[in-house]
Amino acid sequence: MSKNNPLSDILKFYKDLGVTHLNLNPPSLESLEKGIGECSRCGLSSRRSGFLPGWGSPRARLMFVADALSAEALQEGSPVHGEAWDLLKKIIKAIDINPEDVFITNAVKCHSEGMAKPSSNEIEACRPWLLNQIKLVNPRVVVALGAVAAQSVLATDEAISAIRGRFYYLEEYPVMPTFHPEYLLHNPKSKGEVWHDIKMVRERLGQGG
């Protein structure tokens, strides 16, 4: 957020979410969570079985964005579920960071029964929530896990295999797209590519400034 005009930032925060009436309390992850629960920006709002705003530290230096929220993940209360969740935590620990010290969220916050891969409209509808989460957490680096996450964060339709392995920028935030841990469970040969990407993230986190 701008240090010179915080009121302007607050107004833009809510305008981006389609809010027309508000009080001027500073935005927070808590107010954003309430807004997600009341959101009607896409068709998921009429049939969602639940939502998960995020998991982890609200002051994280490192933020991960996963794909859509699955039924299993919703039940577990984690953005990623099962073996993929275990693998993601191992990846985080491998760069000497406690998983509880990162912030992890989903590109699409809600889940509905029978939900398939999210549509481009659902991704776009949820994108303002994600962008404002990034601003509120204010991480040093963002990692986009998989094609849906990269599409949401970077507003791209390129294949994850084509864009992973180098940094892009969302305003001032460096973004590293890489494969989702679920993909690695089925394609273990790609673990080396993800390790290459995560080492670059570790180096960026270690830089001053």
mmCIF file of C-alpha atoms in Angstrom:
data_model
loop_
_atom_site.group_PDB
_atom_site.id
_atom_site.type_symbol
_atom_site.label_atom_id
_atom_site.label_comp_id
_atom_site.label_asym_id
_atom_site.label_seq_id
_atom_site.Cartn_x
_atom_site.Cartn_y
_atom_site.Cartn_z
ATOM 1 C CA MET A 1 0.000 0.000 0.000
ATOM 2 C CA SER A 2 1.106 3.538 -0.676
ATOM 3 C CA LYS A 3 2.523 5.382 2.299
ATOM 4 C CA ASN A 4 1.594 8.717 0.697
ATOM 5 C CA ASN A 5 -2.126 8.204 0.188
ATOM 6 C CA PRO A 6 -3.524 5.368 2.327
ATOM 7 C CA LEU A 7 -7.123 6.560 1.914
ATOM 8 C CA SER A 8 -6.852 6.210 -1.849
ATOM 9 C CA ASP A 9 -5.542 2.677 -1.400
ATOM 10 C CA ILE A 10 -8.444 1.774 0.885
ATOM 11 C CA LEU A 11 -11.013 3.097 -1.585
ATOM 12 C CA LYS A 12 -9.392 1.268 -4.487
ATOM 13 C CA PHE A 13 -9.246 -1.938 -2.414
ATOM 14 C CA TYR A 14 -13.023 -1.987 -2.043
ATOM 15 C CA LYS A 15 -13.810 -0.552 -5.488
ATOM 16 C CA ASP A 16 -11.904 -3.444 -7.088
ATOM 17 C CA LEU A 17 -14.185 -5.840 -5.212
ATOM 18 C CA GLY A 18 -17.352 -4.129 -6.429
ATOM 19 C CA VAL A 19 -18.261 -2.619 -3.047
ATOM 20 C CA THR A 20 -20.378 0.554 -3.253
ATOM 21 C CA HIS A 21 -21.016 1.231 0.470
ATOM 22 C CA LEU A 22 -18.333 0.985 3.109
ATOM 23 C CA ASN A 23 -16.849 2.353 6.241
ATOM 24 C CA LEU A 24 -13.285 3.612 6.169
ATOM 25 C CA ASN A 25 -11.665 1.141 8.541
ATOM 26 C CA PRO A 26 -8.328 0.057 7.090
ATOM 27 C CA PRO A 27 -8.606 -3.170 5.050
ATOM 28 C CA SER A 28 -7.362 -6.340 6.710
ATOM 29 C CA LEU A 29 -7.260 -10.057 6.045
ATOM 30 C CA GLU A 30 -10.184 -10.398 8.444
ATOM 31 C CA SER A 31 -12.359 -7.938 6.509
ATOM 32 C CA LEU A 32 -11.310 -9.598 3.281
ATOM 33 C CA GLU A 33 -12.325 -13.008 4.655
ATOM 34 C CA LYS A 34 -15.771 -11.636 5.495
ATOM 35 C CA GLY A 35 -16.053 -10.241 1.995
ATOM 36 C CA ILE A 36 -15.118 -13.568 0.402
ATOM 37 C CA GLY A 37 -17.823 -15.305 2.421
ATOM 38 C CA GLU A 38 -20.404 -12.837 1.080
ATOM 39 C CA CYS A 39 -19.039 -12.659 -2.474
ATOM 40 C CA SER A 40 -21.419 -13.074 -5.413
ATOM 41 C CA ARG A 41 -19.043 -12.225 -8.250
ATOM 42 C CA CYS A 42 -19.432 -15.613 -9.981
ATOM 43 C CA GLY A 43 -21.794 -18.588 -10.169
ATOM 44 C CA LEU A 44 -19.955 -20.457 -7.421
ATOM 45 C CA SER A 45 -21.586 -18.144 -4.889
ATOM 46 C CA SER A 46 -24.983 -19.795 -5.339
ATOM 47 C CA ARG A 47 -23.728 -23.345 -4.888
ATOM 48 C CA ARG A 48 -20.534 -23.186 -2.831
ATOM 49 C CA SER A 49 -20.141 -25.775 -0.117
ATOM 50 C CA GLY A 50 -17.474 -23.723 1.615
ATOM 51 C CA PHE A 51 -14.493 -21.444 1.169
ATOM 52 C CA LEU A 52 -10.981 -21.058 2.526
ATOM 53 C CA PRO A 53 -9.402 -17.592 2.463
ATOM 54 C CA GLY A 54 -5.879 -18.799 3.228
ATOM 55 C CA TRP A 55 -3.552 -20.595 5.595
ATOM 56 C CA GLY A 56 -0.443 -19.539 7.503
ATOM 57 C CA SER A 57 1.178 -16.316 8.620
ATOM 58 C CA PRO A 58 -0.448 -12.980 7.682
ATOM 59 C CA ARG A 59 3.015 -11.376 7.738
ATOM 60 C CA ALA A 60 4.816 -13.971 5.615
ATOM 61 C CA ARG A 61 7.888 -13.168 3.555
ATOM 62 C CA LEU A 62 6.939 -15.994 1.189
ATOM 63 C CA MET A 63 3.452 -16.508 -0.233
ATOM 64 C CA PHE A 64 2.187 -19.462 -2.274
ATOM 65 C CA VAL A 65 -0.852 -19.437 -4.539
ATOM 66 C CA ALA A 66 -2.320 -22.855 -5.336
ATOM 67 C CA ASP A 67 -5.066 -23.693 -7.810
ATOM 68 C CA ALA A 68 -8.767 -24.143 -7.010
ATOM 69 C CA LEU A 69 -9.917 -25.386 -3.628
ATOM 70 C CA SER A 70 -10.799 -29.103 -3.621
ATOM 71 C CA ALA A 71 -13.387 -30.809 -1.421
ATOM 72 C CA GLU A 72 -10.625 -32.702 0.388
ATOM 73 C CA ALA A 73 -8.602 -29.562 1.039
ATOM 74 C CA LEU A 74 -11.696 -27.756 2.310
ATOM 75 C CA GLN A 75 -12.400 -30.624 4.699
ATOM 76 C CA GLU A 76 -8.801 -30.595 5.935
ATOM 77 C CA GLY A 77 -8.710 -26.801 6.225
ATOM 78 C CA SER A 78 -5.634 -26.539 4.003
ATOM 79 C CA PRO A 79 -5.208 -25.019 0.520
ATOM 80 C CA VAL A 80 -3.692 -28.276 -0.800
ATOM 81 C CA HIS A 81 -4.603 -31.760 0.394
ATOM 82 C CA GLY A 82 -3.128 -35.180 1.023
ATOM 83 C CA GLU A 83 0.253 -36.200 -0.340
ATOM 84 C CA ALA A 84 0.543 -32.975 -2.322
ATOM 85 C CA TRP A 85 0.182 -30.973 0.912
ATOM 86 C CA ASP A 86 2.853 -33.098 2.573
ATOM 87 C CA LEU A 87 5.155 -32.592 -0.406
ATOM 88 C CA LEU A 88 4.617 -28.827 -0.420
ATOM 89 C CA LYS A 89 5.547 -28.627 3.254
ATOM 90 C CA LYS A 90 8.715 -30.653 2.545
ATOM 91 C CA ILE A 91 9.631 -28.225 -0.241
ATOM 92 C CA ILE A 92 9.182 -25.271 2.115
ATOM 93 C CA LYS A 93 11.253 -26.928 4.843
ATOM 94 C CA ALA A 94 13.993 -27.665 2.282
ATOM 95 C CA ILE A 95 14.727 -23.933 2.056
ATOM 96 C CA ASP A 96 14.845 -23.653 5.847
ATOM 97 C CA ILE A 97 11.440 -22.070 6.329
ATOM 98 C CA ASN A 98 8.781 -23.319 8.722
ATOM 99 C CA PRO A 99 5.561 -23.999 6.754
ATOM 100 C CA GLU A 100 3.576 -22.072 9.377
ATOM 101 C CA ASP A 101 5.654 -18.986 8.522
ATOM 102 C CA VAL A 102 4.463 -18.780 4.910
ATOM 103 C CA PHE A 103 1.021 -17.763 3.642
ATOM 104 C CA ILE A 104 -0.778 -20.089 1.233
ATOM 105 C CA THR A 105 -4.021 -19.355 -0.565
ATOM 106 C CA ASN A 106 -5.980 -20.548 -3.589
ATOM 107 C CA ALA A 107 -6.589 -18.774 -6.869
ATOM 108 C CA VAL A 108 -10.287 -19.684 -6.513
ATOM 109 C CA LYS A 109 -11.434 -19.470 -2.898
ATOM 110 C CA CYS A 110 -14.762 -21.337 -3.018
ATOM 111 C CA HIS A 111 -15.636 -24.955 -3.617
ATOM 112 C CA SER A 112 -18.869 -26.487 -4.850
ATOM 113 C CA GLU A 113 -19.865 -30.110 -5.194
ATOM 114 C CA GLY A 114 -18.939 -31.562 -8.577
ATOM 115 C CA MET A 115 -16.628 -28.638 -9.272
ATOM 116 C CA ALA A 116 -14.260 -29.302 -12.168
ATOM 117 C CA LYS A 117 -11.329 -27.168 -13.278
ATOM 118 C CA PRO A 118 -12.326 -23.538 -12.661
ATOM 119 C CA SER A 119 -13.450 -21.542 -15.665
ATOM 120 C CA SER A 120 -11.658 -18.421 -16.831
ATOM 121 C CA ASN A 121 -14.662 -16.403 -15.604
ATOM 122 C CA GLU A 122 -14.387 -17.894 -12.104
ATOM 123 C CA ILE A 123 -10.646 -17.241 -12.014
ATOM 124 C CA GLU A 124 -11.136 -13.661 -13.145
ATOM 125 C CA ALA A 125 -13.979 -13.079 -10.671
ATOM 126 C CA CYS A 126 -11.815 -14.236 -7.777
ATOM 127 C CA ARG A 127 -8.680 -12.402 -8.915
ATOM 128 C CA PRO A 128 -9.384 -9.110 -7.038
ATOM 129 C CA TRP A 129 -9.564 -11.051 -3.758
ATOM 130 C CA LEU A 130 -6.207 -12.653 -4.507
ATOM 131 C CA LEU A 131 -4.508 -9.425 -5.550
ATOM 132 C CA ASN A 132 -5.664 -7.673 -2.405
ATOM 133 C CA GLN A 133 -4.502 -10.608 -0.279
ATOM 134 C CA ILE A 134 -1.052 -10.216 -1.794
ATOM 135 C CA LYS A 135 -1.048 -6.511 -0.947
ATOM 136 C CA LEU A 136 -2.190 -7.138 2.622
ATOM 137 C CA VAL A 137 0.333 -9.915 3.320
ATOM 138 C CA ASN A 138 3.011 -7.917 1.442
ATOM 139 C CA PRO A 139 5.406 -10.847 0.880
ATOM 140 C CA ARG A 140 8.924 -10.609 -0.497
ATOM 141 C CA VAL A 141 8.180 -13.328 -3.088
ATOM 142 C CA VAL A 142 5.043 -15.005 -4.480
ATOM 143 C CA VAL A 143 5.136 -18.566 -5.857
ATOM 144 C CA ALA A 144 2.337 -19.590 -8.246
ATOM 145 C CA LEU A 145 1.783 -23.345 -8.103
ATOM 146 C CA GLY A 146 0.485 -24.586 -11.423
ATOM 147 C CA ALA A 147 -1.334 -23.203 -14.444
ATOM 148 C CA VAL A 148 -4.484 -21.927 -12.700
ATOM 149 C CA ALA A 149 -2.471 -20.039 -10.083
ATOM 150 C CA ALA A 150 -0.160 -18.541 -12.704
ATOM 151 C CA GLN A 151 -3.157 -17.569 -14.845
ATOM 152 C CA SER A 152 -4.683 -15.782 -11.883
ATOM 153 C CA VAL A 153 -1.602 -14.027 -10.520
ATOM 154 C CA LEU A 154 -0.040 -13.035 -13.836
ATOM 155 C CA ALA A 155 -3.188 -12.761 -16.007
ATOM 156 C CA THR A 156 -1.673 -15.139 -18.563
ATOM 157 C CA ASP A 157 -2.921 -18.142 -20.501
ATOM 158 C CA GLU A 158 0.531 -19.549 -21.225
ATOM 159 C CA ALA A 159 1.348 -23.114 -20.203
ATOM 160 C CA ILE A 160 3.097 -23.457 -16.856
ATOM 161 C CA SER A 161 5.875 -25.431 -18.574
ATOM 162 C CA ALA A 162 6.584 -22.409 -20.768
ATOM 163 C CA ILE A 163 6.803 -19.792 -18.026
ATOM 164 C CA ARG A 164 8.216 -21.606 -14.983
ATOM 165 C CA GLY A 165 11.796 -21.101 -13.899
ATOM 166 C CA ARG A 166 12.073 -17.320 -14.029
ATOM 167 C CA PHE A 167 10.684 -14.331 -12.152
ATOM 168 C CA TYR A 168 7.871 -12.127 -13.373
ATOM 169 C CA TYR A 169 6.460 -9.078 -11.619
ATOM 170 C CA LEU A 170 3.038 -8.244 -10.292
ATOM 171 C CA GLU A 171 3.607 -4.565 -9.576
ATOM 172 C CA GLU A 172 6.527 -4.670 -7.117
ATOM 173 C CA TYR A 173 6.099 -8.345 -6.217
ATOM 174 C CA PRO A 174 8.409 -10.927 -7.817
ATOM 175 C CA VAL A 175 6.408 -13.994 -8.873
ATOM 176 C CA MET A 176 7.880 -17.442 -9.552
ATOM 177 C CA PRO A 177 5.568 -19.819 -11.459
ATOM 178 C CA THR A 178 6.340 -23.497 -10.944
ATOM 179 C CA PHE A 179 4.634 -26.885 -11.040
ATOM 180 C CA HIS A 180 1.968 -27.759 -8.496
ATOM 181 C CA PRO A 181 2.995 -30.499 -6.017
ATOM 182 C CA GLU A 182 0.061 -32.622 -7.247
ATOM 183 C CA TYR A 183 1.698 -32.606 -10.689
ATOM 184 C CA LEU A 184 4.963 -33.776 -9.147
ATOM 185 C CA LEU A 185 3.268 -36.805 -7.616
ATOM 186 C CA HIS A 186 2.427 -37.992 -11.126
ATOM 187 C CA ASN A 187 5.560 -36.618 -12.796
ATOM 188 C CA PRO A 188 8.410 -37.126 -10.309
ATOM 189 C CA LYS A 189 11.035 -36.347 -12.958
ATOM 190 C CA SER A 190 9.969 -32.705 -12.728
ATOM 191 C CA LYS A 191 10.998 -32.434 -9.070
ATOM 192 C CA GLY A 192 14.414 -31.212 -10.194
ATOM 193 C CA GLU A 193 12.827 -28.363 -12.129
ATOM 194 C CA VAL A 194 10.799 -27.312 -9.101
ATOM 195 C CA TRP A 195 13.889 -27.496 -6.907
ATOM 196 C CA HIS A 196 15.664 -25.195 -9.387
ATOM 197 C CA ASP A 197 12.769 -22.719 -9.106
ATOM 198 C CA ILE A 198 12.587 -22.901 -5.325
ATOM 199 C CA LYS A 199 16.330 -22.323 -4.980
ATOM 200 C CA MET A 200 15.874 -19.126 -6.990
ATOM 201 C CA VAL A 201 13.136 -18.144 -4.547
ATOM 202 C CA ARG A 202 15.479 -18.836 -1.618
ATOM 203 C CA GLU A 203 18.148 -16.644 -3.200
ATOM 204 C CA ARG A 204 15.678 -13.806 -3.745
ATOM 205 C CA LEU A 205 14.486 -14.033 -0.136
ATOM 206 C CA GLY A 206 18.095 -13.830 1.001
ATOM 207 C CA GLN A 207 18.740 -10.588 -0.840
ATOM 208 C CA GLY A 208 18.587 -7.337 1.089
ATOM 209 C CA GLY A 209 16.178 -4.531 0.468
#
